[in-house]
Coordinates of C-alpha atoms in Angstrom, one line a residue:
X1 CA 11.0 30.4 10.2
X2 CA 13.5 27.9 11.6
X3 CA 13.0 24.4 12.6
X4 CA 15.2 22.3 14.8
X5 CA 16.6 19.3 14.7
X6 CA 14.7 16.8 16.7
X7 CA 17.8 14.6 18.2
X8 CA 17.6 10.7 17.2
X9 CA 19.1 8.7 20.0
X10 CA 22.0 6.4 19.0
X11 CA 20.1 2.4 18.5
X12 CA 20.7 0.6 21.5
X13 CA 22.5 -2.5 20.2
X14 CA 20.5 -4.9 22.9
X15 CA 17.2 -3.3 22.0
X16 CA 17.6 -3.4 18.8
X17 CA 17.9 -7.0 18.9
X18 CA 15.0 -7.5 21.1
X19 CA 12.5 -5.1 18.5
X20 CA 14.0 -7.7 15.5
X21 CA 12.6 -10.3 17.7
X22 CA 9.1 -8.7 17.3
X23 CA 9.3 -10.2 14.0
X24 CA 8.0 -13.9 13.5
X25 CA 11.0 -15.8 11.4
X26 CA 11.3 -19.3 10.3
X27 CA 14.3 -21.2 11.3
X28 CA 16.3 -23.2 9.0
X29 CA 19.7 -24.9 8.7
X30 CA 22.1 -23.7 5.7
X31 CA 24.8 -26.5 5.1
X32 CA 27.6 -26.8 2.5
X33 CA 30.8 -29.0 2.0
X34 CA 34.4 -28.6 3.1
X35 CA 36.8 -28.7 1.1
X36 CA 37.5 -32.5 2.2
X37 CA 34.1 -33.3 1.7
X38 CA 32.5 -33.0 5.0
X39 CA 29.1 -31.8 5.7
X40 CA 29.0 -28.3 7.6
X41 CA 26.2 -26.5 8.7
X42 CA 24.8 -23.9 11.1
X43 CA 21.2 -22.6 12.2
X44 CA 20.1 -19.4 10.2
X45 CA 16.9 -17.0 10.7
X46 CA 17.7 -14.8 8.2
X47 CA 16.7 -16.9 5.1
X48 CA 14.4 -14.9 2.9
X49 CA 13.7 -15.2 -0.9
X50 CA 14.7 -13.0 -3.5
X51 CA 13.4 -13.2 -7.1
X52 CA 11.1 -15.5 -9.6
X53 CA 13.3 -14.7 -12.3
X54 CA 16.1 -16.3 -12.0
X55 CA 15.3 -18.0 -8.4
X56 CA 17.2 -16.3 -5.8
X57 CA 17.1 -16.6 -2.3
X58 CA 20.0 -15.3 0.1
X59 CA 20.6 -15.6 3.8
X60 CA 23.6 -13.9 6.0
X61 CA 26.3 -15.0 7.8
X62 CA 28.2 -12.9 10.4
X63 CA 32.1 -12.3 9.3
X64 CA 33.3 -13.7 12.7
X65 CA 32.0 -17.3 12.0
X66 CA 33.9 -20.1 11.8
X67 CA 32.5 -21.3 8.9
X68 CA 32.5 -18.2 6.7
X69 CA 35.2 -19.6 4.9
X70 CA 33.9 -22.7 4.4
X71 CA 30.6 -21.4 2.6
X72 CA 33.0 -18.4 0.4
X73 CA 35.4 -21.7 -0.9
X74 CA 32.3 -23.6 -1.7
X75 CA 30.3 -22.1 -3.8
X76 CA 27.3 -24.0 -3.0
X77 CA 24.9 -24.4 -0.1
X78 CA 21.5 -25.8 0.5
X79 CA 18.4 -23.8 2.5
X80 CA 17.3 -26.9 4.6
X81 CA 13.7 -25.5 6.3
X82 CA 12.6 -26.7 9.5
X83 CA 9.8 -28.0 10.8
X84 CA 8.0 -27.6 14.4
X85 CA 9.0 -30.9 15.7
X86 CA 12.7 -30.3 14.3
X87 CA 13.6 -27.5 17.3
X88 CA 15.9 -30.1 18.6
X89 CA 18.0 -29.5 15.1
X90 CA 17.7 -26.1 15.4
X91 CA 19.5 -25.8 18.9
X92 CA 22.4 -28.7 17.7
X93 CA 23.2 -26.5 14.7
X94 CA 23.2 -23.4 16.9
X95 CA 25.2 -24.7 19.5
X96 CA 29.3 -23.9 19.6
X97 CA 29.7 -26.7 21.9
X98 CA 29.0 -29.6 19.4
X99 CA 31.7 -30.5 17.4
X100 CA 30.0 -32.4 14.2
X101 CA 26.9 -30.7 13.7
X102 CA 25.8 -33.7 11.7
X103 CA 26.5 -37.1 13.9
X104 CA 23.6 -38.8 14.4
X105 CA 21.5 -36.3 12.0
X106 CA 20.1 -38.4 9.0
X107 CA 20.9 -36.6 5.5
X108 CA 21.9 -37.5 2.2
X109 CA 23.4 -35.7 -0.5
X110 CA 21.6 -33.5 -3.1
X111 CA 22.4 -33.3 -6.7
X112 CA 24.9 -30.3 -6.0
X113 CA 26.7 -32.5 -3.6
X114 CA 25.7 -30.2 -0.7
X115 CA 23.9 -32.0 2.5
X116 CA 20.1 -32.2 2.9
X117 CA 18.4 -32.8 6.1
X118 CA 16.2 -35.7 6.2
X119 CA 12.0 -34.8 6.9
X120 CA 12.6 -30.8 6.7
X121 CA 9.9 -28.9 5.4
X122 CA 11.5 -27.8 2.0
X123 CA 15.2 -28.0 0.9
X124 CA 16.6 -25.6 -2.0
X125 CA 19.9 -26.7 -3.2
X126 CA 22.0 -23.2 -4.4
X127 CA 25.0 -22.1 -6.4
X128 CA 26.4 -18.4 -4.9
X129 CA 25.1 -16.3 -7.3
X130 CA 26.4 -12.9 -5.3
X131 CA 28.1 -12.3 -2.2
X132 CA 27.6 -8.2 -0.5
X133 CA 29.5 -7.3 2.7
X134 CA 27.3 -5.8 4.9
X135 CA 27.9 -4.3 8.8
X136 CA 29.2 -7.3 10.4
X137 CA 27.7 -10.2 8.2
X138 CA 28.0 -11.4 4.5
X139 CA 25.3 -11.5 2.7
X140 CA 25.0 -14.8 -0.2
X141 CA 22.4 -14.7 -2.5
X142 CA 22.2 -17.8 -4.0
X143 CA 20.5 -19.4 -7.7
X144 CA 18.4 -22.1 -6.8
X145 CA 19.5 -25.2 -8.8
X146 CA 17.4 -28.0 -6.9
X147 CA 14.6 -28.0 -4.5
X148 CA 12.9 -31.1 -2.6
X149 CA 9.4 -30.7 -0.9
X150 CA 9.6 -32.8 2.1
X151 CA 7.4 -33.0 5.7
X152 CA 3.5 -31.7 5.7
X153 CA 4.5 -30.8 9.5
X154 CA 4.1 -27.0 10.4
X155 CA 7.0 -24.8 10.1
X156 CA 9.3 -23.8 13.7
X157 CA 8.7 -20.4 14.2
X158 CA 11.2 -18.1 16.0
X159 CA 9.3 -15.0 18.0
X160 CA 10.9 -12.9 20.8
X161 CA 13.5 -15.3 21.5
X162 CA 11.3 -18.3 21.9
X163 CA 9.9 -20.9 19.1
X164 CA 6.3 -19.7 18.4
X165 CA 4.5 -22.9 18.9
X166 CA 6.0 -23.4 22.2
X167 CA 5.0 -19.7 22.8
X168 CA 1.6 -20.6 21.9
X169 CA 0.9 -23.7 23.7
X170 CA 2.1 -21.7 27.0
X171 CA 0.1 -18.7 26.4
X172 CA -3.1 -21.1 26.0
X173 CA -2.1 -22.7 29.6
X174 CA -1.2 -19.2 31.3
X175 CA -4.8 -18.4 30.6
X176 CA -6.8 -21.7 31.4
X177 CA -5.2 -20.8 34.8
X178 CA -2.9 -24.3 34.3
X179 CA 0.4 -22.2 35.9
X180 CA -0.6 -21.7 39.4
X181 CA 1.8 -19.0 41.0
X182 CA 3.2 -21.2 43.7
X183 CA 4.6 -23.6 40.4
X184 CA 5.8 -20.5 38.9
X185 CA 7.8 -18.6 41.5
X186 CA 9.6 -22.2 42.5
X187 CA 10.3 -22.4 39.3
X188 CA 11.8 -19.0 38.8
X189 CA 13.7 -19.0 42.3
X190 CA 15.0 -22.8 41.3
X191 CA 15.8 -21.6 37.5
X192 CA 17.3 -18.0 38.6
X193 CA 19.1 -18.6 41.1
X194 CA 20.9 -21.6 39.8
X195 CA 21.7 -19.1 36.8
X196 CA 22.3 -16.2 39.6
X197 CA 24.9 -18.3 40.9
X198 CA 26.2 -19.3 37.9
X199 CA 26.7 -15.5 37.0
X200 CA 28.8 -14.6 40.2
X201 CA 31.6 -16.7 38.6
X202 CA 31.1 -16.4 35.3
X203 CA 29.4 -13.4 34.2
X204 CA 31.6 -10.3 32.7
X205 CA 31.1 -6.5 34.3
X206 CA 29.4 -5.8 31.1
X207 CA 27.1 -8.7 31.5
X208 CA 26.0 -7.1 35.0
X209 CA 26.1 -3.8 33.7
X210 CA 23.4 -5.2 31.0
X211 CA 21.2 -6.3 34.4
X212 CA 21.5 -2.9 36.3
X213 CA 20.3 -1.6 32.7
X214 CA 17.3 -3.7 32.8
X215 CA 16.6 -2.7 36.4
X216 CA 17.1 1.0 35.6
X217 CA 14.1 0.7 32.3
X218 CA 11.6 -1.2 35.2
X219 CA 11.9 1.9 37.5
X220 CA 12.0 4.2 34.6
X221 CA 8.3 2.6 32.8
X222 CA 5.9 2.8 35.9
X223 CA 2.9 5.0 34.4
X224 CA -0.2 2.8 33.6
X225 CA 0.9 3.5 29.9
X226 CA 4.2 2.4 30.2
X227 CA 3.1 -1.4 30.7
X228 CA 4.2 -2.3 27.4
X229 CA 7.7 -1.0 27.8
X230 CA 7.6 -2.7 31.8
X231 CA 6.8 -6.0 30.4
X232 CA 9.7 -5.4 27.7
X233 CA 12.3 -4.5 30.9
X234 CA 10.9 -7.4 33.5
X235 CA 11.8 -9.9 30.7
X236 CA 15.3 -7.9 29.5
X237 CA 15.7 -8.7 33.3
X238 CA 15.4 -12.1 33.7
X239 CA 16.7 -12.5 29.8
X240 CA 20.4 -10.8 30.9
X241 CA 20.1 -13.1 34.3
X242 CA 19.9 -16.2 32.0
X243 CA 22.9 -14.8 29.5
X244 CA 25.2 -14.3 32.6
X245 CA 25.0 -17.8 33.9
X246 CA 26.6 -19.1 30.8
X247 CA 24.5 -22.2 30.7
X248 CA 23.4 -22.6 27.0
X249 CA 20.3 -25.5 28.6
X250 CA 19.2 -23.5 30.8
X251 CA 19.3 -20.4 29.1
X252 CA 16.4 -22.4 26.5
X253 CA 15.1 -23.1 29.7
X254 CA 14.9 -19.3 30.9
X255 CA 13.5 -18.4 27.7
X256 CA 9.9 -20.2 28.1
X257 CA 10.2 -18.8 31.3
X258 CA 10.2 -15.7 29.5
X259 CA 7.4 -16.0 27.0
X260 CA 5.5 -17.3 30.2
X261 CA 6.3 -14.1 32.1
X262 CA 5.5 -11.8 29.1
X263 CA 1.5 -13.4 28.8
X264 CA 1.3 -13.3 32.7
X265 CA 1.7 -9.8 33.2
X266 CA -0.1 -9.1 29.8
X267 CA -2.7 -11.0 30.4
X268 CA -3.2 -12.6 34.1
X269 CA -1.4 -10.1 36.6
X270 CA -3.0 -6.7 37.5
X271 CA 0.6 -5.1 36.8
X272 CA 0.5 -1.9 38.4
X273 CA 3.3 -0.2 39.5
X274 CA 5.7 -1.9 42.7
X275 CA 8.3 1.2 43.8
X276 CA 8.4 -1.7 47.4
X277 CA 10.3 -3.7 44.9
X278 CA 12.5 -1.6 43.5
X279 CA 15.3 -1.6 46.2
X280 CA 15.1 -5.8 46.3
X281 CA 15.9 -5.9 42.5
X282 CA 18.8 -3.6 43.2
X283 CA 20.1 -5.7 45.9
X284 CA 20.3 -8.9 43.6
X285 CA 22.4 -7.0 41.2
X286 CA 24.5 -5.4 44.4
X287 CA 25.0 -9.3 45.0
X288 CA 25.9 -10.3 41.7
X289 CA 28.7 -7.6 41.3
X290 CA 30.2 -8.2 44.7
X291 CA 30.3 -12.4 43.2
X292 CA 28.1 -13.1 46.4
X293 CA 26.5 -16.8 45.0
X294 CA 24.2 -17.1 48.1
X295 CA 23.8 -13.6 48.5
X296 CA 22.6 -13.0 45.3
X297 CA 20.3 -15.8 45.1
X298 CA 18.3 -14.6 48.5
X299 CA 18.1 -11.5 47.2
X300 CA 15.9 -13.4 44.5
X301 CA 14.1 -15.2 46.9
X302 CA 13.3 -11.9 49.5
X303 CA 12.4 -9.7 45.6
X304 CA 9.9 -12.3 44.8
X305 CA 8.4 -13.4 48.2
X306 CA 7.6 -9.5 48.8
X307 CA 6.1 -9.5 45.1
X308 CA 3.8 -12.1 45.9
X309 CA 2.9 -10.8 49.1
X310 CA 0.5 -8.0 47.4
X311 CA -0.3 -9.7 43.7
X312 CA -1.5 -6.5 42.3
X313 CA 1.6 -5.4 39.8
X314 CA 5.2 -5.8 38.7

């Protein structure tokens, strides 16, 4: 008897990443010393714990960073864990447009001389215990030397691209019925067509080539079945919209947008199938590759206009 080989498709970088986001992750900020004695830092989701014995946790850094140096030279670094009403941190320490992470931040120095943030959750002060290259990040594991128990607040959650509290809080107001659709699609046409026109000078052919994708896996995931998937594509959609424009506030903006539209049509819209659509999504993305600012931006208007003329789907 022979069997054959069932062929595994090659992973989709780009869905990959959104299936990683199906997992809930805390969000903390690993910081170190240069070598002159400043304080460096950068936001880190990948913070997980190791052993009891000796105390190891480890966290990875991609190779192209700036600051991978900086961490390698060291030899120390401190785990500083966030809290829900420290988001604001988060999105400084992410940011590639803020110079000194740390002005205005209030820290001190732990007893390994590496920076702890002020009011975080917990702080675990490290010596680099093992370094392992792996893909396109370096892994440190590091000993824990010191650790500070700080703020009783609730940790910030990170969950398909959006902190979970937020995510929460706008899921409890989708369905008490507090986002009227009128609010919602001036919202979107305001929001998406800003970042529409944003995209016609900014945006690379691969970026747009990302959107087309996204239109082609709505048109593909139209069975009653496939709402799951559907959901997935309306919101790589919009998600690839917001990455184009090149705007890094309102692309925080687009994504509780985002985590709205995902609990509407989960939850609120009837989302059948809309093949009356389909053409109108193809025209925005017929706009955006011809750099058509205004064009593109009607198309948005005309795709959700004739959505909301029949509310019954996606």
């Amino acid at each position: 008897m022979s069997y054959e080989t069932p062929q595994i498709d090659a992973i989709e970088p780009k869905l990959f990443r959104q299936l990683l986001g199906c997992f809930p992750t805390g969000v903390a900020v690993v910081t170190t010393t240069t070598a002159d004695g400043r304080p460096a830092g950068l936001t880190c989701n990948s913070f997980s714990s190791v052993s009891l014995e000796p105390p190891l946790v480890l966290f990875s850094l991609r190779k192209a960073s700036s600051l991978l140096p900086t961490f390698v030279e060291a030899g120390t670094f401190s785990i500083n864990i966030l809290s829900q009403s420290q988001d604001v941190l988060s999105g400084r320490f992410a940011s590639s447009k803020i110079a000194d992470k740390f002005e205005g931040v209030a820290w001190r120095k732990g007893p390994l001389g590496t920076p702890l943030i002020d009011d975080c959750l917990a702080s675990f002060e490290c010596t680099v215990y093992a370094r392992h290259e792996a893909g396109d990040h370096e892994i440190f594991i590091g000993e824990v030397k010191h650790m500070t128990p700080g703020s009783p607040d609730h940790a910030l959650v990170f969950y398909k691209g959006a902190y979970m509290m937020l995510a929460e809080s706008l899921r409890k107001l989708v369905l008490d019925g507090q986002l009227g659709t009128n609010d919602m699609d001036e919202a979107y046409r305001s929001l998406y067509g800003t970042l529409l026109r944003l995209a016609c000078v900014r945006a690379s052919e691969e970026e747009v080539d990302a959107i087309e994708r996204a239109v082609d896996q709505i048109e593909q995931h139209q069975g009653e079945k496939a709402l799951p998937q559907r959901i997935e594509a309306m919101a790589s959609f919009f998600s690839s919209i917001a990455l184009a424009g090149h705007n890094e506030a309102l692309q925080l903006m687009a994504r509780t947008m985002t985590a709205v539209l995902r609990e509407r049509m989960a939850l609120v819209i009837p989302a059948h199938p809309r093949p009356d659509v389909f053409p109108l999504r193809r025209k925005v993305v017929e706009r955006l590759r011809a750099r058509d600012a205004d064009g593109a931006a009607a198309a948005l208007d005309e795709f959700i206009t004739v959505l909301r003329a029949n509310e019954t789907g996606q």
